[in-house]
Amino acid sequence: MAPAKIVIIGGGFAGVECARYLERRVRPDEAFVQLVSPDAGLLYLPLLPQVASGTLNPRSVSVSLRRILRRTEVVPGMAVGVDHDTRRVVVRRSTGRETALEYDHLVLAPGSITRVLDVPGLKEHGFGMKTLPEAMYLRDHVLRQLDVAALRGGLAGDRERLNFVTIGAGYAGTETAAVLNKVCHAAAKRFFPETERGMVRWHLVTHGDRIMPELGERLGAEAKKILAERGIELISGASAAEVMANGVKLTNGRFIPSRTVLWTAGVTPSPLAGHLGAETDKGRIIAHADLSVPGLKGVWAMGDAAAVPDLTDGVDKVCAPTAQHAMRQGRHLGKNLLATLRGGRSEPYRHPDLGMVVDLGGRDALARPLGIGLRGVPAQFVARSYHLMALRTVVARARVAFDWTVHGLSGDDFLRIGYGDYQTHTIGGFEQSGCYLQADEVSRALKEIGDPG
């Protein structure tokens, strides 16, 4: 018999862990494994806020798939459609050309995307925090606002540049606001006169009255206290009603002048989840406890795109869309696929919650390992130890540990790379070679500027 064709959609935690397990245990004559991913790297999402703050180098949180997957064929492209009747997946390559992959077993782990609500101006003026380019662009943008405001222009313009608003008080929003607020105040202390340092303000907007509710009531209150001590204003019971180029109007009627509105108000499963006609729960494919999809033979689902029963947390509960579950579901699905290929039985997924960790920058952190609440240095030790263990390669762990050490010893350089400053991706666009004045234009420009005094 020909080897079974296994197609894994998604190069995140779940998909990569499944492929790694199969590589180590499936013989070449048993199965041929393909992994479809638009990127060639496995991004460690929990550390993305530290890329935005400049604590970590972008390369430290992204691992090459070809470094960790040796026998799996990595197919660069985006899975844009599935036809289960013909058992084929439509993949759009970066060139725009579409190809089809045949499968005997289809593993759906496409992850999630930012949930963008129908808020006027959000798509045009809002910033996200879900991908590596977004984190890098956000850092550059925030530092650019500080650079321009340091020139001390008009008061209204400076207020817009030095007001930063985060919509959504989940992990991504809270951590990003906390670490970037720390960067902004450190930069203002160095470059701004004392009278203007107070203009730097971060606002954290949330629908409810709690932040990161998964931490529990006590640690959630500790998080509020830390944010308040740092000068971050928590605005409860509100969201964005309209986002403009120079500010955001909230649903409670308040207007905050700002040129930086970060949207982290939740995620939604990849649209690919709806292509198979499978039952869904809030967009997530309903899966059996063994990760198989009801009514679709040979189709499996896991990670953020799947509603998997949580057998450790009572009736009608599903596993939270966390990296912790995604990694373990990936390995478990690998075991079930191997058992299926060899005529065995698949087993239900069962994994107790090991707790949560939150890194707020510096010595401020919160952790709840195995239900034990920690804050400060002990929580920071637990948080960073967990992240190091979760990284997939020794090289990635070494890079992250090195970055943490260097940043702890030297601090931030407030260096801005210049993403988004240029209108084109050409040499002339990046290097701004067409921006210089001609000799006869210099005097005219100076006359138009006038006397700076």
Short mmCIF file of C-alpha atoms in Angstrom, two decimals:
data_model
loop_
_atom_site.label_atom_id
_atom_site.label_comp_id
_atom_site.label_asym_id
_atom_site.label_seq_id
_atom_site.Cartn_x
_atom_site.Cartn_y
_atom_site.Cartn_z
CA MET A 1 0.00 0.00 0.00
CA ALA A 2 1.10 3.55 -0.73
CA PRO A 3 1.98 5.72 2.28
CA ALA A 4 -0.94 7.68 3.72
CA LYS A 5 -0.96 11.38 2.84
CA ILE A 6 -1.23 13.56 5.94
CA VAL A 7 -1.74 17.30 5.39
CA ILE A 8 -1.38 19.58 8.41
CA ILE A 9 -2.75 23.10 7.99
CA GLY A 10 -1.05 25.58 10.29
CA GLY A 11 2.53 26.18 11.36
CA GLY A 12 1.72 27.20 14.93
CA PHE A 13 2.20 25.32 18.19
CA ALA A 14 -0.39 22.62 17.47
CA GLY A 15 0.57 21.87 13.88
CA VAL A 16 4.31 21.83 14.51
CA GLU A 17 4.05 19.59 17.59
CA CYS A 18 1.93 17.12 15.63
CA ALA A 19 4.45 17.05 12.77
CA ARG A 20 7.38 16.64 15.19
CA TYR A 21 5.73 13.68 16.87
CA LEU A 22 4.96 11.98 13.55
CA GLU A 23 8.50 12.56 12.25
CA ARG A 24 9.99 10.68 15.17
CA ARG A 25 7.66 7.70 15.10
CA VAL A 26 6.07 7.18 11.68
CA ARG A 27 8.00 5.12 9.12
CA PRO A 28 8.37 6.57 5.59
CA ASP A 29 6.33 3.66 4.17
CA GLU A 30 3.47 4.46 6.57
CA ALA A 31 2.84 8.14 5.86
CA PHE A 32 4.01 11.20 3.96
CA VAL A 33 3.51 14.40 5.97
CA GLN A 34 3.05 17.91 4.55
CA LEU A 35 2.67 21.07 6.64
CA VAL A 36 1.10 24.16 5.07
CA SER A 37 2.10 27.50 6.54
CA PRO A 38 2.26 31.02 5.09
CA ASP A 39 5.41 31.68 7.10
CA ALA A 40 8.59 29.65 7.35
CA GLY A 41 8.84 30.23 11.07
CA LEU A 42 7.14 29.09 14.27
CA LEU A 43 6.26 32.27 16.14
CA TYR A 44 6.19 32.12 19.95
CA LEU A 45 3.22 34.44 20.45
CA PRO A 46 3.40 34.87 24.26
CA LEU A 47 6.67 36.81 23.90
CA LEU A 48 5.41 39.15 21.18
CA PRO A 49 4.86 42.09 23.59
CA GLN A 50 8.55 41.88 24.53
CA VAL A 51 9.46 42.28 20.87
CA ALA A 52 7.30 45.40 20.76
CA SER A 53 9.07 46.75 23.85
CA GLY A 54 12.53 46.02 22.42
CA THR A 55 13.43 43.56 25.19
CA LEU A 56 13.73 40.71 22.69
CA ASN A 57 15.12 40.59 19.18
CA PRO A 58 12.50 39.53 16.58
CA ARG A 59 14.59 36.52 15.51
CA SER A 60 14.62 35.24 19.07
CA VAL A 61 10.89 34.47 19.13
CA SER A 62 10.60 32.87 15.68
CA VAL A 63 12.14 29.48 14.89
CA SER A 64 12.71 28.25 11.35
CA LEU A 65 10.33 25.38 10.55
CA ARG A 66 13.01 23.78 8.42
CA ARG A 67 15.32 23.71 11.43
CA ILE A 68 12.88 21.73 13.56
CA LEU A 69 11.12 19.67 10.86
CA ARG A 70 13.53 17.46 8.90
CA ARG A 71 11.26 14.85 7.28
CA THR A 72 8.06 16.89 6.93
CA GLU A 73 7.58 18.75 3.65
CA VAL A 74 6.96 22.39 4.54
CA VAL A 75 4.63 23.89 1.93
CA PRO A 76 4.93 27.71 1.95
CA GLY A 77 1.55 29.23 1.28
CA MET A 78 -1.88 29.79 2.75
CA ALA A 79 -4.60 27.15 2.79
CA VAL A 80 -7.58 29.07 1.42
CA GLY A 81 -10.09 26.27 0.87
CA VAL A 82 -10.90 22.61 1.53
CA ASP A 83 -13.07 20.22 -0.50
CA HIS A 84 -13.62 17.09 1.55
CA ASP A 85 -15.57 15.34 -1.22
CA THR A 86 -12.46 15.21 -3.41
CA ARG A 87 -10.15 15.27 -0.32
CA ARG A 88 -8.08 18.19 -1.56
CA VAL A 89 -6.79 21.43 -0.03
CA VAL A 90 -6.40 24.61 -2.08
CA VAL A 91 -3.10 26.38 -1.26
CA ARG A 92 -2.30 29.88 -2.46
CA ARG A 93 1.44 30.45 -2.87
CA SER A 94 3.13 33.79 -2.26
CA THR A 95 3.23 34.32 -6.03
CA GLY A 96 -0.58 34.24 -6.11
CA ARG A 97 -0.67 30.89 -7.92
CA GLU A 98 -2.97 28.27 -6.41
CA THR A 99 -2.19 24.56 -6.15
CA ALA A 100 -4.02 21.57 -4.64
CA LEU A 101 -2.79 19.00 -2.13
CA GLU A 102 -4.48 15.62 -1.80
CA TYR A 103 -4.92 14.04 1.62
CA ASP A 104 -6.00 10.90 3.39
CA HIS A 105 -5.87 12.60 6.77
CA LEU A 106 -6.40 16.33 7.19
CA VAL A 107 -5.27 18.06 10.36
CA LEU A 108 -6.82 21.50 10.88
CA ALA A 109 -4.73 23.77 13.09
CA PRO A 110 -4.96 27.14 11.28
CA GLY A 111 -5.06 29.07 14.55
CA SER A 112 -6.87 32.34 15.02
CA ILE A 113 -6.87 35.89 13.72
CA THR A 114 -7.65 39.20 15.40
CA ARG A 115 -11.39 39.72 15.84
CA VAL A 116 -12.06 43.00 14.06
CA LEU A 117 -15.48 44.39 14.89
CA ASP A 118 -17.43 46.76 12.69
CA VAL A 119 -16.03 49.86 14.38
CA PRO A 120 -15.73 52.89 12.04
CA GLY A 121 -12.09 53.68 11.29
CA LEU A 122 -10.67 50.62 13.06
CA LYS A 123 -9.29 48.95 9.92
CA GLU A 124 -7.75 52.20 8.70
CA HIS A 125 -6.24 53.52 11.95
CA GLY A 126 -6.04 50.63 14.44
CA PHE A 127 -2.91 48.63 15.28
CA GLY A 128 -2.83 44.88 15.96
CA MET A 129 -0.63 42.59 18.05
CA LYS A 130 -0.89 39.13 16.49
CA THR A 131 2.08 38.87 14.15
CA LEU A 132 5.79 39.65 14.26
CA PRO A 133 5.57 42.49 11.68
CA GLU A 134 2.77 44.09 13.73
CA ALA A 135 4.88 44.03 16.90
CA MET A 136 7.91 45.50 15.13
CA TYR A 137 5.83 48.14 13.38
CA LEU A 138 4.09 49.13 16.62
CA ARG A 139 7.42 49.67 18.41
CA ASP A 140 8.67 51.87 15.59
CA HIS A 141 5.43 53.83 15.51
CA VAL A 142 5.42 54.47 19.27
CA LEU A 143 9.05 55.62 19.27
CA ARG A 144 8.32 57.86 16.29
CA GLN A 145 5.58 59.62 18.26
CA LEU A 146 8.08 60.26 21.05
CA ASP A 147 10.72 61.51 18.60
CA VAL A 148 8.34 64.00 17.00
CA ALA A 149 6.88 65.16 20.31
CA ALA A 150 10.40 65.74 21.67
CA LEU A 151 10.72 68.55 19.12
CA ARG A 152 8.06 70.36 21.18
CA GLY A 153 5.59 71.39 18.53
CA GLY A 154 1.99 72.40 19.15
CA LEU A 155 0.39 71.31 22.41
CA ALA A 156 -2.59 69.62 20.74
CA GLY A 157 -0.37 67.63 18.39
CA ASP A 158 1.94 66.56 21.21
CA ARG A 159 -1.03 65.43 23.29
CA GLU A 160 -2.20 63.24 20.42
CA ARG A 161 1.24 61.72 19.99
CA LEU A 162 1.83 61.09 23.70
CA ASN A 163 -1.56 59.52 24.43
CA PHE A 164 -1.64 55.78 23.75
CA VAL A 165 -4.82 53.69 23.93
CA THR A 166 -5.18 49.90 24.15
CA ILE A 167 -8.64 48.41 23.56
CA GLY A 168 -8.93 45.02 25.26
CA ALA A 169 -7.49 43.95 28.62
CA GLY A 170 -6.63 40.34 27.88
CA TYR A 171 -3.08 39.01 28.03
CA ALA A 172 -1.87 40.59 24.79
CA GLY A 173 -3.37 44.00 25.53
CA THR A 174 -2.35 44.18 29.18
CA GLU A 175 1.21 42.94 28.66
CA THR A 176 1.77 45.18 25.63
CA ALA A 177 0.40 48.27 27.38
CA ALA A 178 2.50 47.52 30.48
CA VAL A 179 5.84 47.03 28.72
CA LEU A 180 5.43 49.84 26.18
CA ASN A 181 4.31 52.22 28.93
CA LYS A 182 7.57 51.40 30.69
CA VAL A 183 9.54 52.15 27.51
CA CYS A 184 7.70 55.43 26.90
CA HIS A 185 8.30 56.76 30.40
CA ALA A 186 11.96 55.77 30.30
CA ALA A 187 12.37 57.59 26.97
CA ALA A 188 10.47 60.64 28.22
CA LYS A 189 12.66 60.82 31.31
CA ARG A 190 15.74 60.92 29.12
CA PHE A 191 14.59 63.20 26.29
CA PHE A 192 11.72 65.38 27.56
CA PRO A 193 11.88 68.32 29.98
CA GLU A 194 10.30 67.62 33.34
CA THR A 195 7.26 69.78 32.57
CA GLU A 196 6.27 67.58 29.60
CA ARG A 197 6.92 64.10 30.99
CA GLY A 198 3.44 63.94 32.48
CA MET A 199 1.90 64.14 29.01
CA VAL A 200 2.92 60.54 28.28
CA ARG A 201 -0.19 58.51 29.14
CA TRP A 202 -1.34 54.97 28.43
CA HIS A 203 -5.02 54.03 28.66
CA LEU A 204 -6.31 50.45 28.92
CA VAL A 205 -9.96 50.08 27.89
CA THR A 206 -12.02 46.99 28.77
CA HIS A 207 -15.67 45.99 28.49
CA GLY A 208 -15.76 44.46 31.98
CA ASP A 209 -14.34 45.57 35.28
CA ARG A 210 -11.58 42.94 35.49
CA ILE A 211 -8.41 42.39 33.52
CA MET A 212 -7.14 38.95 32.60
CA PRO A 213 -9.96 37.15 34.48
CA GLU A 214 -8.18 33.79 34.07
CA LEU A 215 -5.72 34.92 36.74
CA GLY A 216 -8.39 34.92 39.40
CA GLU A 217 -9.78 37.75 41.50
CA ARG A 218 -6.76 38.26 43.78
CA LEU A 219 -4.08 38.32 41.07
CA GLY A 220 -6.37 40.38 38.84
CA ALA A 221 -6.52 42.99 41.59
CA GLU A 222 -2.72 42.85 41.86
CA ALA A 223 -2.47 43.49 38.12
CA LYS A 224 -4.71 46.56 38.45
CA LYS A 225 -2.52 47.83 41.28
CA ILE A 226 0.68 47.44 39.24
CA LEU A 227 -0.83 49.24 36.25
CA ALA A 228 -2.08 52.06 38.46
CA GLU A 229 1.35 52.47 40.04
CA ARG A 230 2.79 52.86 36.56
CA GLY A 231 0.27 55.54 35.66
CA ILE A 232 -1.78 53.44 33.23
CA GLU A 233 -5.42 54.49 33.34
CA LEU A 234 -7.88 51.59 33.35
CA ILE A 235 -11.19 52.52 31.71
CA SER A 236 -13.82 49.89 32.55
CA GLY A 237 -17.17 49.25 30.91
CA ALA A 238 -16.27 50.73 27.54
CA SER A 239 -14.88 49.93 24.12
CA ALA A 240 -14.12 51.80 20.91
CA ALA A 241 -17.07 53.42 19.15
CA GLU A 242 -15.00 55.11 16.42
CA VAL A 243 -11.28 55.23 15.66
CA MET A 244 -9.93 58.32 13.93
CA ALA A 245 -6.50 59.41 12.76
CA ASN A 246 -6.21 61.76 15.73
CA GLY A 247 -8.12 59.94 18.45
CA VAL A 248 -10.67 57.37 19.56
CA LYS A 249 -14.24 57.87 20.70
CA LEU A 250 -15.32 55.37 23.35
CA THR A 251 -18.77 53.85 23.81
CA ASN A 252 -19.15 55.80 27.07
CA GLY A 253 -18.92 59.05 25.09
CA ARG A 254 -15.36 59.94 26.07
CA PHE A 255 -12.93 61.08 23.39
CA ILE A 256 -9.19 60.44 23.86
CA PRO A 257 -6.85 62.30 21.47
CA SER A 258 -4.33 59.75 20.22
CA ARG A 259 -2.49 58.60 17.13
CA THR A 260 -1.91 55.12 18.57
CA VAL A 261 -4.94 52.88 19.13
CA LEU A 262 -3.98 49.26 19.77
CA TRP A 263 -6.81 46.78 19.21
CA THR A 264 -6.49 43.53 21.19
CA ALA A 265 -10.18 42.88 21.93
CA GLY A 266 -10.15 39.16 21.32
CA VAL A 267 -9.47 36.71 18.50
CA THR A 268 -11.64 34.65 16.20
CA PRO A 269 -10.89 31.26 14.58
CA SER A 270 -9.44 31.19 11.10
CA PRO A 271 -12.19 31.49 8.43
CA LEU A 272 -10.97 28.14 7.08
CA ALA A 273 -12.86 26.48 9.93
CA GLY A 274 -16.15 27.05 8.11
CA HIS A 275 -15.19 25.44 4.78
CA LEU A 276 -15.94 21.84 5.67
CA GLY A 277 -19.54 22.22 6.71
CA ALA A 278 -18.68 20.93 10.17
CA GLU A 279 -20.56 22.08 13.25
CA THR A 280 -18.98 25.06 14.95
CA ASP A 281 -19.13 26.75 18.34
CA LYS A 282 -18.45 30.50 18.06
CA GLY A 283 -16.51 29.79 14.88
CA ARG A 284 -14.47 26.92 16.34
CA ILE A 285 -14.90 23.46 14.81
CA ILE A 286 -16.59 21.11 17.26
CA ALA A 287 -14.31 18.12 17.76
CA HIS A 288 -14.59 14.88 19.68
CA ALA A 289 -12.41 14.43 22.73
CA ASP A 290 -9.96 12.43 20.58
CA LEU A 291 -9.67 15.51 18.29
CA SER A 292 -11.51 13.92 15.36
CA VAL A 293 -14.24 15.93 13.61
CA PRO A 294 -17.73 14.36 13.79
CA GLY A 295 -19.08 13.14 10.46
CA LEU A 296 -15.86 13.79 8.52
CA LYS A 297 -13.72 10.71 8.26
CA GLY A 298 -10.00 11.42 8.30
CA VAL A 299 -10.42 15.04 9.44
CA TRP A 300 -8.99 16.21 12.76
CA ALA A 301 -9.00 19.62 14.46
CA MET A 302 -7.09 21.19 17.33
CA GLY A 303 -5.71 24.43 18.70
CA ASP A 304 -7.47 27.80 18.57
CA ALA A 305 -9.68 26.72 15.64
CA ALA A 306 -11.19 23.74 17.49
CA ALA A 307 -13.68 23.43 20.33
CA VAL A 308 -12.23 20.40 22.12
CA PRO A 309 -14.03 19.10 25.24
CA ASP A 310 -12.09 19.85 28.42
CA LEU A 311 -12.48 16.57 30.30
CA THR A 312 -10.76 17.99 33.39
CA ASP A 313 -13.14 20.93 33.88
CA GLY A 314 -16.65 19.58 34.09
CA VAL A 315 -19.49 19.15 31.62
CA ASP A 316 -19.89 21.36 28.52
CA LYS A 317 -16.48 22.98 28.95
CA VAL A 318 -14.02 23.33 26.07
CA CYS A 319 -10.26 23.81 26.18
CA ALA A 320 -9.13 27.41 26.27
CA PRO A 321 -7.33 28.68 23.13
CA THR A 322 -3.90 28.82 24.79
CA ALA A 323 -0.41 27.79 23.71
CA GLN A 324 -0.36 25.29 26.56
CA HIS A 325 -3.31 23.33 25.13
CA ALA A 326 -2.19 23.76 21.51
CA MET A 327 1.22 22.14 22.11
CA ARG A 328 -0.20 19.22 24.05
CA GLN A 329 -3.06 18.68 21.61
CA GLY A 330 -0.51 18.58 18.80
CA ARG A 331 1.44 15.78 20.45
CA HIS A 332 -1.75 13.92 21.39
CA LEU A 333 -3.12 14.10 17.87
CA GLY A 334 0.19 12.73 16.60
CA LYS A 335 -0.31 9.72 18.88
CA ASN A 336 -3.88 9.21 17.66
CA LEU A 337 -2.87 9.47 14.01
CA LEU A 338 -0.15 6.90 14.54
CA ALA A 339 -2.62 4.57 16.28
CA THR A 340 -5.13 5.02 13.44
CA LEU A 341 -2.51 4.26 10.78
CA ARG A 342 -1.60 1.06 12.60
CA GLY A 343 -5.17 -0.09 13.18
CA GLY A 344 -5.32 0.95 16.83
CA ARG A 345 -7.73 3.13 18.80
CA SER A 346 -7.51 6.86 19.33
CA GLU A 347 -7.59 8.15 22.91
CA PRO A 348 -9.37 11.23 24.32
CA TYR A 349 -7.32 14.33 25.06
CA ARG A 350 -7.09 15.18 28.73
CA HIS A 351 -4.78 17.80 30.18
CA PRO A 352 -5.16 19.76 33.43
CA ASP A 353 -4.49 23.48 33.38
CA LEU A 354 -0.96 24.13 34.64
CA GLY A 355 -1.68 27.80 35.34
CA MET A 356 -0.97 31.17 33.76
CA VAL A 357 2.00 33.54 33.67
CA VAL A 358 2.03 37.26 32.90
CA ASP A 359 5.18 39.31 32.35
CA LEU A 360 4.56 43.04 32.86
CA GLY A 361 8.17 44.08 32.32
CA GLY A 362 11.00 44.74 34.73
CA ARG A 363 10.47 42.92 38.03
CA ASP A 364 6.70 43.02 37.73
CA ALA A 365 5.05 39.72 36.90
CA LEU A 366 2.13 37.55 37.96
CA ALA A 367 1.89 33.78 37.90
CA ARG A 368 -0.49 31.07 39.02
CA PRO A 369 1.39 27.77 38.65
CA LEU A 370 -0.81 24.86 39.76
CA GLY A 371 -3.18 27.31 41.43
CA ILE A 372 -0.50 29.04 43.55
CA GLY A 373 -0.61 32.84 43.21
CA LEU A 374 2.74 34.62 42.83
CA ARG A 375 3.81 38.18 42.05
CA GLY A 376 7.07 40.10 41.73
CA VAL A 377 10.45 38.40 41.34
CA PRO A 378 9.21 34.83 42.13
CA ALA A 379 6.49 35.20 39.49
CA GLN A 380 9.01 36.64 37.01
CA PHE A 381 11.27 33.62 37.58
CA VAL A 382 8.35 31.22 36.97
CA ALA A 383 7.16 33.15 33.90
CA ARG A 384 10.53 33.28 32.19
CA SER A 385 11.36 29.68 33.09
CA TYR A 386 8.09 28.57 31.53
CA HIS A 387 8.75 30.54 28.34
CA LEU A 388 12.25 29.10 28.00
CA MET A 389 10.96 25.54 28.39
CA ALA A 390 8.18 26.16 25.86
CA LEU A 391 10.55 27.39 23.14
CA ARG A 392 11.20 24.60 20.66
CA THR A 393 14.98 24.70 20.17
CA VAL A 394 18.10 25.19 22.24
CA VAL A 395 19.13 28.01 19.89
CA ALA A 396 15.87 29.89 20.55
CA ARG A 397 16.26 29.45 24.31
CA ALA A 398 19.83 30.72 24.19
CA ARG A 399 18.86 33.77 22.13
CA VAL A 400 15.99 34.71 24.44
CA ALA A 401 18.07 34.22 27.59
CA PHE A 402 20.87 36.30 26.06
CA ASP A 403 18.48 39.11 25.08
CA TRP A 404 16.98 39.20 28.57
CA THR A 405 20.43 39.37 30.11
CA VAL A 406 21.71 42.14 27.82
CA HIS A 407 18.55 44.20 28.21
CA GLY A 408 18.64 43.81 31.98
CA LEU A 409 22.23 45.06 32.10
CA SER A 410 22.12 47.81 29.48
CA GLY A 411 18.49 48.95 29.26
CA ASP A 412 16.79 50.21 26.11
CA ASP A 413 18.51 52.19 23.34
CA PHE A 414 15.12 53.49 22.07
CA LEU A 415 16.34 52.65 18.58
CA ARG A 416 13.81 53.01 15.79
CA ILE A 417 14.36 50.97 12.63
CA GLY A 418 12.03 53.03 10.44
CA TYR A 419 9.26 50.58 9.50
CA GLY A 420 6.38 52.41 7.89
CA ASP A 421 8.29 55.62 7.26
CA TYR A 422 8.53 54.93 3.54
CA GLN A 423 5.85 54.68 0.91
CA THR A 424 7.49 52.03 -1.26
CA HIS A 425 9.63 48.93 -0.83
CA THR A 426 12.10 49.99 -3.53
CA ILE A 427 15.71 51.04 -2.94
CA GLY A 428 14.77 54.67 -3.48
CA GLY A 429 11.85 54.32 -1.10
CA PHE A 430 13.82 52.84 1.77
CA GLU A 431 16.92 54.97 1.32
CA GLN A 432 14.95 58.14 0.52
CA SER A 433 17.39 58.93 -2.27
CA GLY A 434 14.93 61.25 -4.03
CA CYS A 435 14.29 63.48 -1.01
CA TYR A 436 17.33 65.75 -1.18
CA LEU A 437 16.88 69.37 -2.23
CA GLN A 438 18.65 70.81 -5.23
CA ALA A 439 21.15 73.61 -4.48
CA ASP A 440 18.80 76.34 -5.69
CA GLU A 441 15.95 74.93 -3.60
CA VAL A 442 17.73 75.22 -0.24
CA SER A 443 17.47 79.00 0.09
CA ARG A 444 13.80 78.94 -0.97
CA ALA A 445 13.05 76.29 1.63
CA LEU A 446 14.78 78.29 4.34
CA LYS A 447 12.75 81.38 3.44
CA GLU A 448 9.53 79.40 3.71
CA ILE A 449 10.56 78.01 7.12
CA GLY A 450 11.34 81.46 8.41
CA ASP A 451 13.28 82.42 11.52
CA PRO A 452 13.12 79.57 14.09
CA GLY A 453 13.50 82.10 16.88
#
